[in-house]
Amino acid sequence: MRLALTLGDPRGIGPEIAAKALSDPRIAALGASWYVIGPTGISIPVNESVGEWSPNGDRAADIAHAGRLAGLAVERAARMALAGEVDAIVTAPLDKAALQAGGFDFPGHTEMLAEIAGVPATMMLASDRLRVVLATTHIALRDVPAAVTREALLQAVYATRMGLRRDFGVAEPRLALCALNPHAGDSGRFGQEDDDLLAPVAREAGIAGPYPADTVFVRAMRGEFDAVIAPYHDVGMTAIKVASFGSAVNVTLGLPFVRTSPDHGTALDIVGQGVASAESLVAAMRLAVEMVKRRRAG
């Protein structure tokens, strides 16, 4: 089994945690081969270079250069996966602003991979305590109500069901829909979306909800649901990170190949201090191998 590992933003902790993870006995025990993709000029050797990281002190230029290198690595890994040259990709964190400054007009990995693969893609954050799926991803809060559509919600439900069955071994996924408004709208007092849109979609899709955000994630953590569909980024991300920060894994559902990543960002403030934890990356690498095995087993 061969997996690609991209190193993310070269200014961030990606190269550090990749080196730690690759030397971790838990990763060695997997028996997988790791193909490291990233720039030269950093602290870890690469199998395939996408350019040289050589900061020149011009902040804006360095940000753009770092973002371009990070984007090129993801692009190369995705192309390899589509060609069958690797069985999965695991991506270290990138900086979304740097990615765009580097010429890649995507708000993050999920959207970029969806474009490259030519399929809808859905973001899931998964841990041993909770699974959260985002119906909308990296958009401003003011744009959320218009983006939470029947089609977006049903796509999230479809991707989650397929992903849980194929990649997590959950034969009959129990899904719940998180409400958009406080108290699920409180019979219209705090908005009509939950009554007029989310509840009919839940019935159509055969899932539970919509349930208020202040209870649905607790119910899932207690075992009532296998995953929760969250209508927007922060309500879902806050829940999973409070539950499992540092051990959760970002999984892109809907792609024709396996993709995982750690649950955190580039952590520019602790680079080079030797304190960056590789636990989430280790979890992402282990889960990627498990997912490939499940897909092979069919």
PDB file of C-alpha atoms in Angstrom:
ATOM      1  CA  MET A   1       0.000   0.000   0.000  1.00  0.00           C
ATOM      2  CA  ARG A   2       1.369   3.392  -1.022  1.00  0.00           C
ATOM      3  CA  LEU A   3       0.086   6.680   0.344  1.00  0.00           C
ATOM      4  CA  ALA A   4       1.041  10.257  -0.479  1.00  0.00           C
ATOM      5  CA  LEU A   5       1.828  12.642   2.358  1.00  0.00           C
ATOM      6  CA  THR A   6       1.837  16.349   1.548  1.00  0.00           C
ATOM      7  CA  LEU A   7       3.750  18.664   3.862  1.00  0.00           C
ATOM      8  CA  GLY A   8       1.429  21.666   3.843  1.00  0.00           C
ATOM      9  CA  ASP A   9       2.621  25.215   4.294  1.00  0.00           C
ATOM     10  CA  PRO A  10       6.435  25.170   4.669  1.00  0.00           C
ATOM     11  CA  ARG A  11       6.215  28.017   7.183  1.00  0.00           C
ATOM     12  CA  GLY A  12       4.008  25.915   9.456  1.00  0.00           C
ATOM     13  CA  ILE A  13       4.354  22.812  11.586  1.00  0.00           C
ATOM     14  CA  GLY A  14       3.568  20.430   8.715  1.00  0.00           C
ATOM     15  CA  PRO A  15       7.169  19.370   8.052  1.00  0.00           C
ATOM     16  CA  GLU A  16       7.808  18.967  11.809  1.00  0.00           C
ATOM     17  CA  ILE A  17       4.816  16.791  12.524  1.00  0.00           C
ATOM     18  CA  ALA A  18       5.357  14.787   9.338  1.00  0.00           C
ATOM     19  CA  ALA A  19       8.880  13.919  10.472  1.00  0.00           C
ATOM     20  CA  LYS A  20       7.576  12.944  13.915  1.00  0.00           C
ATOM     21  CA  ALA A  21       4.778  10.853  12.477  1.00  0.00           C
ATOM     22  CA  LEU A  22       6.982   9.019  10.013  1.00  0.00           C
ATOM     23  CA  SER A  23       9.308   7.999  12.848  1.00  0.00           C
ATOM     24  CA  ASP A  24       6.420   6.917  15.086  1.00  0.00           C
ATOM     25  CA  PRO A  25       6.328   3.130  15.759  1.00  0.00           C
ATOM     26  CA  ARG A  26       2.542   3.161  15.258  1.00  0.00           C
ATOM     27  CA  ILE A  27       3.016   4.327  11.679  1.00  0.00           C
ATOM     28  CA  ALA A  28       5.855   1.890  11.012  1.00  0.00           C
ATOM     29  CA  ALA A  29       3.603  -0.927  12.237  1.00  0.00           C
ATOM     30  CA  LEU A  30       1.074  -0.175   9.501  1.00  0.00           C
ATOM     31  CA  GLY A  31       3.437  -1.557   6.881  1.00  0.00           C
ATOM     32  CA  ALA A  32       2.516   1.164   4.395  1.00  0.00           C
ATOM     33  CA  SER A  33       4.828   3.052   2.069  1.00  0.00           C
ATOM     34  CA  TRP A  34       4.728   6.844   2.356  1.00  0.00           C
ATOM     35  CA  TYR A  35       5.494   9.077  -0.619  1.00  0.00           C
ATOM     36  CA  VAL A  36       6.338  12.532   0.718  1.00  0.00           C
ATOM     37  CA  ILE A  37       5.457  15.475  -1.522  1.00  0.00           C
ATOM     38  CA  GLY A  38       6.564  19.020  -0.773  1.00  0.00           C
ATOM     39  CA  PRO A  39       9.339  21.531  -1.316  1.00  0.00           C
ATOM     40  CA  THR A  40      13.037  21.088  -0.774  1.00  0.00           C
ATOM     41  CA  GLY A  41      14.818  23.440   1.608  1.00  0.00           C
ATOM     42  CA  ILE A  42      12.880  22.250   4.666  1.00  0.00           C
ATOM     43  CA  SER A  43      13.650  19.944   7.578  1.00  0.00           C
ATOM     44  CA  ILE A  44      12.396  16.707   6.011  1.00  0.00           C
ATOM     45  CA  PRO A  45      13.488  15.022   2.784  1.00  0.00           C
ATOM     46  CA  VAL A  46      10.852  14.615   0.097  1.00  0.00           C
ATOM     47  CA  ASN A  47      10.269  11.933  -2.495  1.00  0.00           C
ATOM     48  CA  GLU A  48       8.948  14.479  -4.944  1.00  0.00           C
ATOM     49  CA  SER A  49       9.781  18.164  -4.904  1.00  0.00           C
ATOM     50  CA  VAL A  50       7.304  20.822  -5.996  1.00  0.00           C
ATOM     51  CA  GLY A  51       9.956  23.562  -5.774  1.00  0.00           C
ATOM     52  CA  GLU A  52      12.337  25.035  -3.255  1.00  0.00           C
ATOM     53  CA  TRP A  53      11.313  26.834  -0.098  1.00  0.00           C
ATOM     54  CA  SER A  54      13.662  29.820   0.158  1.00  0.00           C
ATOM     55  CA  PRO A  55      12.104  32.747   2.048  1.00  0.00           C
ATOM     56  CA  ASN A  56      13.594  36.120   1.203  1.00  0.00           C
ATOM     57  CA  GLY A  57      12.152  38.226   4.007  1.00  0.00           C
ATOM     58  CA  ASP A  58       9.482  39.902   1.928  1.00  0.00           C
ATOM     59  CA  ARG A  59       6.410  38.880   3.947  1.00  0.00           C
ATOM     60  CA  ALA A  60       3.850  39.103   1.165  1.00  0.00           C
ATOM     61  CA  ALA A  61       6.097  37.309  -1.321  1.00  0.00           C
ATOM     62  CA  ASP A  62       6.946  34.600   1.205  1.00  0.00           C
ATOM     63  CA  ILE A  63       3.277  33.995   2.007  1.00  0.00           C
ATOM     64  CA  ALA A  64       2.433  33.642  -1.677  1.00  0.00           C
ATOM     65  CA  HIS A  65       5.441  31.396  -2.295  1.00  0.00           C
ATOM     66  CA  ALA A  66       4.530  29.157   0.630  1.00  0.00           C
ATOM     67  CA  GLY A  67       0.926  28.934  -0.519  1.00  0.00           C
ATOM     68  CA  ARG A  68       1.927  28.052  -4.047  1.00  0.00           C
ATOM     69  CA  LEU A  69       4.214  25.246  -2.861  1.00  0.00           C
ATOM     70  CA  ALA A  70       1.510  23.877  -0.567  1.00  0.00           C
ATOM     71  CA  GLY A  71      -1.067  23.974  -3.349  1.00  0.00           C
ATOM     72  CA  LEU A  72       1.246  22.315  -5.856  1.00  0.00           C
ATOM     73  CA  ALA A  73       1.860  19.458  -3.421  1.00  0.00           C
ATOM     74  CA  VAL A  74      -1.862  18.851  -2.948  1.00  0.00           C
ATOM     75  CA  GLU A  75      -2.448  19.041  -6.683  1.00  0.00           C
ATOM     76  CA  ARG A  76       0.323  16.541  -7.381  1.00  0.00           C
ATOM     77  CA  ALA A  77      -0.913  14.122  -4.701  1.00  0.00           C
ATOM     78  CA  ALA A  78      -4.479  14.274  -6.016  1.00  0.00           C
ATOM     79  CA  ARG A  79      -3.338  13.629  -9.587  1.00  0.00           C
ATOM     80  CA  MET A  80      -1.345  10.631  -8.392  1.00  0.00           C
ATOM     81  CA  ALA A  81      -4.371   9.275  -6.540  1.00  0.00           C
ATOM     82  CA  LEU A  82      -6.617   9.705  -9.574  1.00  0.00           C
ATOM     83  CA  ALA A  83      -4.043   7.897 -11.699  1.00  0.00           C
ATOM     84  CA  GLY A  84      -3.826   5.037  -9.224  1.00  0.00           C
ATOM     85  CA  GLU A  85      -0.207   5.770  -8.368  1.00  0.00           C
ATOM     86  CA  VAL A  86      -1.080   6.072  -4.672  1.00  0.00           C
ATOM     87  CA  ASP A  87      -3.920   4.521  -2.708  1.00  0.00           C
ATOM     88  CA  ALA A  88      -4.687   7.572  -0.579  1.00  0.00           C
ATOM     89  CA  ILE A  89      -3.451  11.023   0.333  1.00  0.00           C
ATOM     90  CA  VAL A  90      -2.858  12.529   3.748  1.00  0.00           C
ATOM     91  CA  THR A  91      -2.386  16.286   3.843  1.00  0.00           C
ATOM     92  CA  ALA A  92      -0.565  18.346   6.449  1.00  0.00           C
ATOM     93  CA  PRO A  93      -2.069  21.781   7.242  1.00  0.00           C
ATOM     94  CA  LEU A  94      -1.953  24.657   4.808  1.00  0.00           C
ATOM     95  CA  ASP A  95      -2.747  28.331   5.270  1.00  0.00           C
ATOM     96  CA  LYS A  96      -5.908  29.224   3.354  1.00  0.00           C
ATOM     97  CA  ALA A  97      -4.910  32.860   2.807  1.00  0.00           C
ATOM     98  CA  ALA A  98      -1.470  31.774   1.593  1.00  0.00           C
ATOM     99  CA  LEU A  99      -3.032  29.203  -0.733  1.00  0.00           C
ATOM    100  CA  GLN A 100      -5.078  31.918  -2.405  1.00  0.00           C
ATOM    101  CA  ALA A 101      -2.117  34.307  -2.478  1.00  0.00           C
ATOM    102  CA  GLY A 102      -0.180  31.534  -4.207  1.00  0.00           C
ATOM    103  CA  GLY A 103      -2.653  31.405  -7.076  1.00  0.00           C
ATOM    104  CA  PHE A 104      -5.054  28.675  -5.957  1.00  0.00           C
ATOM    105  CA  ASP A 105      -8.527  30.162  -5.722  1.00  0.00           C
ATOM    106  CA  PHE A 106      -9.931  27.758  -3.147  1.00  0.00           C
ATOM    107  CA  PRO A 107     -10.857  28.334   0.493  1.00  0.00           C
ATOM    108  CA  GLY A 108      -9.289  25.039   1.556  1.00  0.00           C
ATOM    109  CA  HIS A 109      -8.326  21.461   0.793  1.00  0.00           C
ATOM    110  CA  THR A 110     -11.893  20.179   0.458  1.00  0.00           C
ATOM    111  CA  GLU A 111     -12.924  22.557  -2.288  1.00  0.00           C
ATOM    112  CA  MET A 112      -9.625  22.160  -4.129  1.00  0.00           C
ATOM    113  CA  LEU A 113      -9.818  18.368  -4.121  1.00  0.00           C
ATOM    114  CA  ALA A 114     -13.435  18.456  -5.269  1.00  0.00           C
ATOM    115  CA  GLU A 115     -12.440  20.619  -8.242  1.00  0.00           C
ATOM    116  CA  ILE A 116      -9.511  18.387  -9.191  1.00  0.00           C
ATOM    117  CA  ALA A 117     -11.567  15.199  -8.907  1.00  0.00           C
ATOM    118  CA  GLY A 118     -14.593  16.746 -10.599  1.00  0.00           C
ATOM    119  CA  VAL A 119     -17.047  15.530  -7.965  1.00  0.00           C
ATOM    120  CA  PRO A 120     -18.946  17.030  -5.029  1.00  0.00           C
ATOM    121  CA  ALA A 121     -16.952  16.632  -1.826  1.00  0.00           C
ATOM    122  CA  THR A 122     -18.086  16.824   1.768  1.00  0.00           C
ATOM    123  CA  MET A 123     -16.074  17.535   4.909  1.00  0.00           C
ATOM    124  CA  MET A 124     -16.271  15.182   7.871  1.00  0.00           C
ATOM    125  CA  LEU A 125     -14.416  15.492  11.176  1.00  0.00           C
ATOM    126  CA  ALA A 126     -14.202  12.140  12.913  1.00  0.00           C
ATOM    127  CA  SER A 127     -12.907  10.854  16.226  1.00  0.00           C
ATOM    128  CA  ASP A 128     -13.637   7.932  18.493  1.00  0.00           C
ATOM    129  CA  ARG A 129     -16.189  10.144  20.299  1.00  0.00           C
ATOM    130  CA  LEU A 130     -18.000  12.027  17.557  1.00  0.00           C
ATOM    131  CA  ARG A 131     -18.420  12.406  13.797  1.00  0.00           C
ATOM    132  CA  VAL A 132     -19.529  15.729  12.346  1.00  0.00           C
ATOM    133  CA  VAL A 133     -20.273  16.466   8.691  1.00  0.00           C
ATOM    134  CA  LEU A 134     -20.524  20.004   7.296  1.00  0.00           C
ATOM    135  CA  ALA A 135     -23.300  20.838   4.841  1.00  0.00           C
ATOM    136  CA  THR A 136     -21.521  24.125   4.044  1.00  0.00           C
ATOM    137  CA  THR A 137     -17.836  24.772   4.589  1.00  0.00           C
ATOM    138  CA  HIS A 138     -15.664  27.852   4.302  1.00  0.00           C
ATOM    139  CA  ILE A 139     -18.084  30.730   3.838  1.00  0.00           C
ATOM    140  CA  ALA A 140     -18.928  33.823   5.863  1.00  0.00           C
ATOM    141  CA  LEU A 141     -21.648  33.442   8.478  1.00  0.00           C
ATOM    142  CA  ARG A 142     -23.786  36.047   6.701  1.00  0.00           C
ATOM    143  CA  ASP A 143     -23.853  33.784   3.624  1.00  0.00           C
ATOM    144  CA  VAL A 144     -24.878  30.624   5.481  1.00  0.00           C
ATOM    145  CA  PRO A 145     -28.709  30.895   5.316  1.00  0.00           C
ATOM    146  CA  ALA A 146     -28.677  31.177   1.528  1.00  0.00           C
ATOM    147  CA  ALA A 147     -26.173  28.333   1.194  1.00  0.00           C
ATOM    148  CA  VAL A 148     -28.101  25.907   3.408  1.00  0.00           C
ATOM    149  CA  THR A 149     -30.326  24.527   0.683  1.00  0.00           C
ATOM    150  CA  ARG A 150     -32.221  21.297   0.233  1.00  0.00           C
ATOM    151  CA  GLU A 151     -29.605  20.198  -2.290  1.00  0.00           C
ATOM    152  CA  ALA A 152     -26.668  20.957   0.039  1.00  0.00           C
ATOM    153  CA  LEU A 153     -28.280  19.118   2.935  1.00  0.00           C
ATOM    154  CA  LEU A 154     -29.228  16.078   0.858  1.00  0.00           C
ATOM    155  CA  GLN A 155     -25.722  15.927  -0.622  1.00  0.00           C
ATOM    156  CA  ALA A 156     -24.270  15.896   2.892  1.00  0.00           C
ATOM    157  CA  VAL A 157     -26.637  13.117   3.931  1.00  0.00           C
ATOM    158  CA  TYR A 158     -25.840  11.053   0.836  1.00  0.00           C
ATOM    159  CA  ALA A 159     -22.077  11.497   1.223  1.00  0.00           C
ATOM    160  CA  THR A 160     -22.229  10.658   4.918  1.00  0.00           C
ATOM    161  CA  ARG A 161     -24.231   7.482   4.412  1.00  0.00           C
ATOM    162  CA  MET A 162     -21.929   6.305   1.645  1.00  0.00           C
ATOM    163  CA  GLY A 163     -18.807   7.227   3.573  1.00  0.00           C
ATOM    164  CA  LEU A 164     -19.859   5.549   6.801  1.00  0.00           C
ATOM    165  CA  ARG A 165     -20.801   2.364   4.973  1.00  0.00           C
ATOM    166  CA  ARG A 166     -17.764   2.166   2.733  1.00  0.00           C
ATOM    167  CA  ASP A 167     -15.005   3.606   4.909  1.00  0.00           C
ATOM    168  CA  PHE A 168     -16.136   3.108   8.505  1.00  0.00           C
ATOM    169  CA  GLY A 169     -18.000  -0.187   8.347  1.00  0.00           C
ATOM    170  CA  VAL A 170     -21.315   1.252   9.593  1.00  0.00           C
ATOM    171  CA  ALA A 171     -23.930  -0.798   7.761  1.00  0.00           C
ATOM    172  CA  GLU A 172     -26.980   1.303   8.692  1.00  0.00           C
ATOM    173  CA  PRO A 173     -25.816   4.805   9.666  1.00  0.00           C
ATOM    174  CA  ARG A 174     -27.923   6.660  12.222  1.00  0.00           C
ATOM    175  CA  LEU A 175     -27.776  10.317  11.233  1.00  0.00           C
ATOM    176  CA  ALA A 176     -29.065  13.467  12.892  1.00  0.00           C
ATOM    177  CA  LEU A 177     -29.447  16.963  11.475  1.00  0.00           C
ATOM    178  CA  CYS A 178     -28.309  19.896  13.588  1.00  0.00           C
ATOM    179  CA  ALA A 179     -30.649  22.892  13.508  1.00  0.00           C
ATOM    180  CA  LEU A 180     -29.627  26.186  11.968  1.00  0.00           C
ATOM    181  CA  ASN A 181     -31.201  28.478  14.560  1.00  0.00           C
ATOM    182  CA  PRO A 182     -31.142  28.507  18.387  1.00  0.00           C
ATOM    183  CA  HIS A 183     -33.592  25.981  19.844  1.00  0.00           C
ATOM    184  CA  ALA A 184     -34.330  24.803  16.288  1.00  0.00           C
ATOM    185  CA  GLY A 185     -36.106  28.112  15.673  1.00  0.00           C
ATOM    186  CA  ASP A 186     -38.403  27.751  18.713  1.00  0.00           C
ATOM    187  CA  SER A 187     -41.536  27.366  16.557  1.00  0.00           C
ATOM    188  CA  GLY A 188     -40.497  30.238  14.321  1.00  0.00           C
ATOM    189  CA  ARG A 189     -39.515  32.744  17.008  1.00  0.00           C
ATOM    190  CA  PHE A 190     -35.845  32.602  15.950  1.00  0.00           C
ATOM    191  CA  GLY A 191     -36.308  31.939  12.240  1.00  0.00           C
ATOM    192  CA  GLN A 192     -38.345  29.758   9.909  1.00  0.00           C
ATOM    193  CA  GLU A 193     -35.550  27.783   8.270  1.00  0.00           C
ATOM    194  CA  ASP A 194     -35.703  24.817  10.627  1.00  0.00           C
ATOM    195  CA  ASP A 195     -39.459  24.348  10.203  1.00  0.00           C
ATOM    196  CA  ASP A 196     -39.678  25.218   6.527  1.00  0.00           C
ATOM    197  CA  LEU A 197     -36.449  23.674   5.162  1.00  0.00           C
ATOM    198  CA  LEU A 198     -34.471  21.486   7.566  1.00  0.00           C
ATOM    199  CA  ALA A 199     -37.391  19.483   8.975  1.00  0.00           C
ATOM    200  CA  PRO A 200     -38.781  18.536   5.535  1.00  0.00           C
ATOM    201  CA  VAL A 201     -35.290  17.569   4.352  1.00  0.00           C
ATOM    202  CA  ALA A 202     -34.769  15.388   7.435  1.00  0.00           C
ATOM    203  CA  ARG A 203     -38.050  13.608   6.725  1.00  0.00           C
ATOM    204  CA  GLU A 204     -37.211  13.207   3.036  1.00  0.00           C
ATOM    205  CA  ALA A 205     -33.763  11.798   3.828  1.00  0.00           C
ATOM    206  CA  GLY A 206     -34.988   9.570   6.631  1.00  0.00           C
ATOM    207  CA  ILE A 207     -32.783  11.069   9.315  1.00  0.00           C
ATOM    208  CA  ALA A 208     -33.489  12.505  12.759  1.00  0.00           C
ATOM    209  CA  GLY A 209     -33.869  16.193  13.510  1.00  0.00           C
ATOM    210  CA  PRO A 210     -33.391  19.012  13.176  1.00  0.00           C
ATOM    211  CA  TYR A 211     -32.250  19.101  16.780  1.00  0.00           C
ATOM    212  CA  PRO A 212     -30.781  22.134  18.580  1.00  0.00           C
ATOM    213  CA  ALA A 213     -27.008  22.403  18.505  1.00  0.00           C
ATOM    214  CA  ASP A 214     -26.800  22.523  22.293  1.00  0.00           C
ATOM    215  CA  THR A 215     -28.090  18.946  22.594  1.00  0.00           C
ATOM    216  CA  VAL A 216     -27.582  17.028  19.343  1.00  0.00           C
ATOM    217  CA  PHE A 217     -23.825  16.630  19.647  1.00  0.00           C
ATOM    218  CA  VAL A 218     -24.132  15.427  23.246  1.00  0.00           C
ATOM    219  CA  ARG A 219     -26.668  12.832  22.125  1.00  0.00           C
ATOM    220  CA  ALA A 220     -24.296  11.670  19.391  1.00  0.00           C
ATOM    221  CA  MET A 221     -21.404  11.383  21.845  1.00  0.00           C
ATOM    222  CA  ARG A 222     -23.628   9.230  24.054  1.00  0.00           C
ATOM    223  CA  GLY A 223     -24.119   6.827  21.171  1.00  0.00           C
ATOM    224  CA  GLU A 224     -27.502   7.784  19.786  1.00  0.00           C
ATOM    225  CA  PHE A 225     -26.189   8.804  16.345  1.00  0.00           C
ATOM    226  CA  ASP A 226     -23.273   7.719  14.157  1.00  0.00           C
ATOM    227  CA  ALA A 227     -22.840  11.235  12.744  1.00  0.00           C
ATOM    228  CA  VAL A 228     -24.364  14.694  12.905  1.00  0.00           C
ATOM    229  CA  ILE A 229     -24.916  16.867   9.822  1.00  0.00           C
ATOM    230  CA  ALA A 230     -24.062  20.452  10.775  1.00  0.00           C
ATOM    231  CA  PRO A 231     -25.504  23.271   8.647  1.00  0.00           C
ATOM    232  CA  TYR A 232     -22.428  25.488   8.858  1.00  0.00           C
ATOM    233  CA  HIS A 233     -18.741  25.377   9.642  1.00  0.00           C
ATOM    234  CA  ASP A 234     -18.316  26.706  13.150  1.00  0.00           C
ATOM    235  CA  VAL A 235     -21.221  24.930  14.841  1.00  0.00           C
ATOM    236  CA  GLY A 236     -19.835  21.599  13.655  1.00  0.00           C
ATOM    237  CA  MET A 237     -16.149  22.369  14.075  1.00  0.00           C
ATOM    238  CA  THR A 238     -16.605  23.724  17.577  1.00  0.00           C
ATOM    239  CA  ALA A 239     -18.384  20.550  18.648  1.00  0.00           C
ATOM    240  CA  ILE A 240     -15.756  18.145  17.317  1.00  0.00           C
ATOM    241  CA  LYS A 241     -12.830  20.195  18.550  1.00  0.00           C
ATOM    242  CA  VAL A 242     -14.239  20.513  22.050  1.00  0.00           C
ATOM    243  CA  ALA A 243     -14.876  16.769  22.037  1.00  0.00           C
ATOM    244  CA  SER A 244     -11.612  15.578  20.508  1.00  0.00           C
ATOM    245  CA  PHE A 245      -9.130  18.328  19.667  1.00  0.00           C
ATOM    246  CA  GLY A 246      -5.779  16.873  18.722  1.00  0.00           C
ATOM    247  CA  SER A 247      -7.103  13.407  17.985  1.00  0.00           C
ATOM    248  CA  ALA A 248      -9.822  14.035  15.404  1.00  0.00           C
ATOM    249  CA  VAL A 249      -9.290  13.507  11.679  1.00  0.00           C
ATOM    250  CA  ASN A 250     -10.569  15.516   8.732  1.00  0.00           C
ATOM    251  CA  VAL A 251     -11.969  13.143   6.081  1.00  0.00           C
ATOM    252  CA  THR A 252     -13.097  14.260   2.643  1.00  0.00           C
ATOM    253  CA  LEU A 253     -16.164  12.248   1.673  1.00  0.00           C
ATOM    254  CA  GLY A 254     -17.222  11.736  -1.921  1.00  0.00           C
ATOM    255  CA  LEU A 255     -13.812  11.593  -3.575  1.00  0.00           C
ATOM    256  CA  PRO A 256     -12.764   8.614  -5.716  1.00  0.00           C
ATOM    257  CA  PHE A 257      -9.765   8.222  -3.420  1.00  0.00           C
ATOM    258  CA  VAL A 258      -9.147   8.354   0.322  1.00  0.00           C
ATOM    259  CA  ARG A 259      -8.097  11.690   1.787  1.00  0.00           C
ATOM    260  CA  THR A 260      -7.493  12.508   5.452  1.00  0.00           C
ATOM    261  CA  SER A 261      -5.748  15.269   7.369  1.00  0.00           C
ATOM    262  CA  PRO A 262      -5.192  16.431  10.951  1.00  0.00           C
ATOM    263  CA  ASP A 263      -7.820  18.516  12.736  1.00  0.00           C
ATOM    264  CA  HIS A 264      -5.679  21.632  13.200  1.00  0.00           C
ATOM    265  CA  GLY A 265      -3.978  24.389  11.281  1.00  0.00           C
ATOM    266  CA  THR A 266      -0.440  25.504  10.560  1.00  0.00           C
ATOM    267  CA  ALA A 267       0.313  26.763  14.115  1.00  0.00           C
ATOM    268  CA  LEU A 268       2.782  29.365  12.901  1.00  0.00           C
ATOM    269  CA  ASP A 269       3.278  30.588  16.469  1.00  0.00           C
ATOM    270  CA  ILE A 270       4.993  27.387  17.653  1.00  0.00           C
ATOM    271  CA  VAL A 271       7.055  26.465  14.594  1.00  0.00           C
ATOM    272  CA  GLY A 272      10.578  25.304  15.441  1.00  0.00           C
ATOM    273  CA  GLN A 273       9.962  25.048  19.173  1.00  0.00           C
ATOM    274  CA  GLY A 274       9.744  21.263  19.206  1.00  0.00           C
ATOM    275  CA  VAL A 275       6.352  21.285  20.932  1.00  0.00           C
ATOM    276  CA  ALA A 276       4.054  20.599  17.974  1.00  0.00           C
ATOM    277  CA  SER A 277       2.075  17.407  18.513  1.00  0.00           C
ATOM    278  CA  ALA A 278       1.872  14.874  15.701  1.00  0.00           C
ATOM    279  CA  GLU A 279      -1.026  12.967  17.300  1.00  0.00           C
ATOM    280  CA  SER A 280      -3.720  14.177  14.922  1.00  0.00           C
ATOM    281  CA  LEU A 281      -1.514  13.523  11.891  1.00  0.00           C
ATOM    282  CA  VAL A 282      -0.727  10.038  13.201  1.00  0.00           C
ATOM    283  CA  ALA A 283      -4.465   9.470  13.596  1.00  0.00           C
ATOM    284  CA  ALA A 284      -5.050  10.726  10.040  1.00  0.00           C
ATOM    285  CA  MET A 285      -2.381   8.407   8.632  1.00  0.00           C
ATOM    286  CA  ARG A 286      -3.712   5.399  10.520  1.00  0.00           C
ATOM    287  CA  LEU A 287      -7.295   6.116   9.462  1.00  0.00           C
ATOM    288  CA  ALA A 288      -6.251   6.506   5.818  1.00  0.00           C
ATOM    289  CA  VAL A 289      -4.688   3.040   5.890  1.00  0.00           C
ATOM    290  CA  GLU A 290      -7.806   1.584   7.542  1.00  0.00           C
ATOM    291  CA  MET A 291     -10.051   3.210   4.933  1.00  0.00           C
ATOM    292  CA  VAL A 292      -7.976   1.845   2.057  1.00  0.00           C
ATOM    293  CA  LYS A 293      -8.150  -1.636   3.544  1.00  0.00           C
ATOM    294  CA  ARG A 294     -11.933  -1.401   3.878  1.00  0.00           C
ATOM    295  CA  ARG A 295     -12.312  -0.248   0.283  1.00  0.00           C
ATOM    296  CA  ARG A 296     -10.139  -3.101  -0.916  1.00  0.00           C
ATOM    297  CA  ALA A 297     -12.163  -5.575   1.093  1.00  0.00           C
ATOM    298  CA  GLY A 298     -15.195  -4.178  -0.674  1.00  0.00           C
TER     299      GLY A 298
END
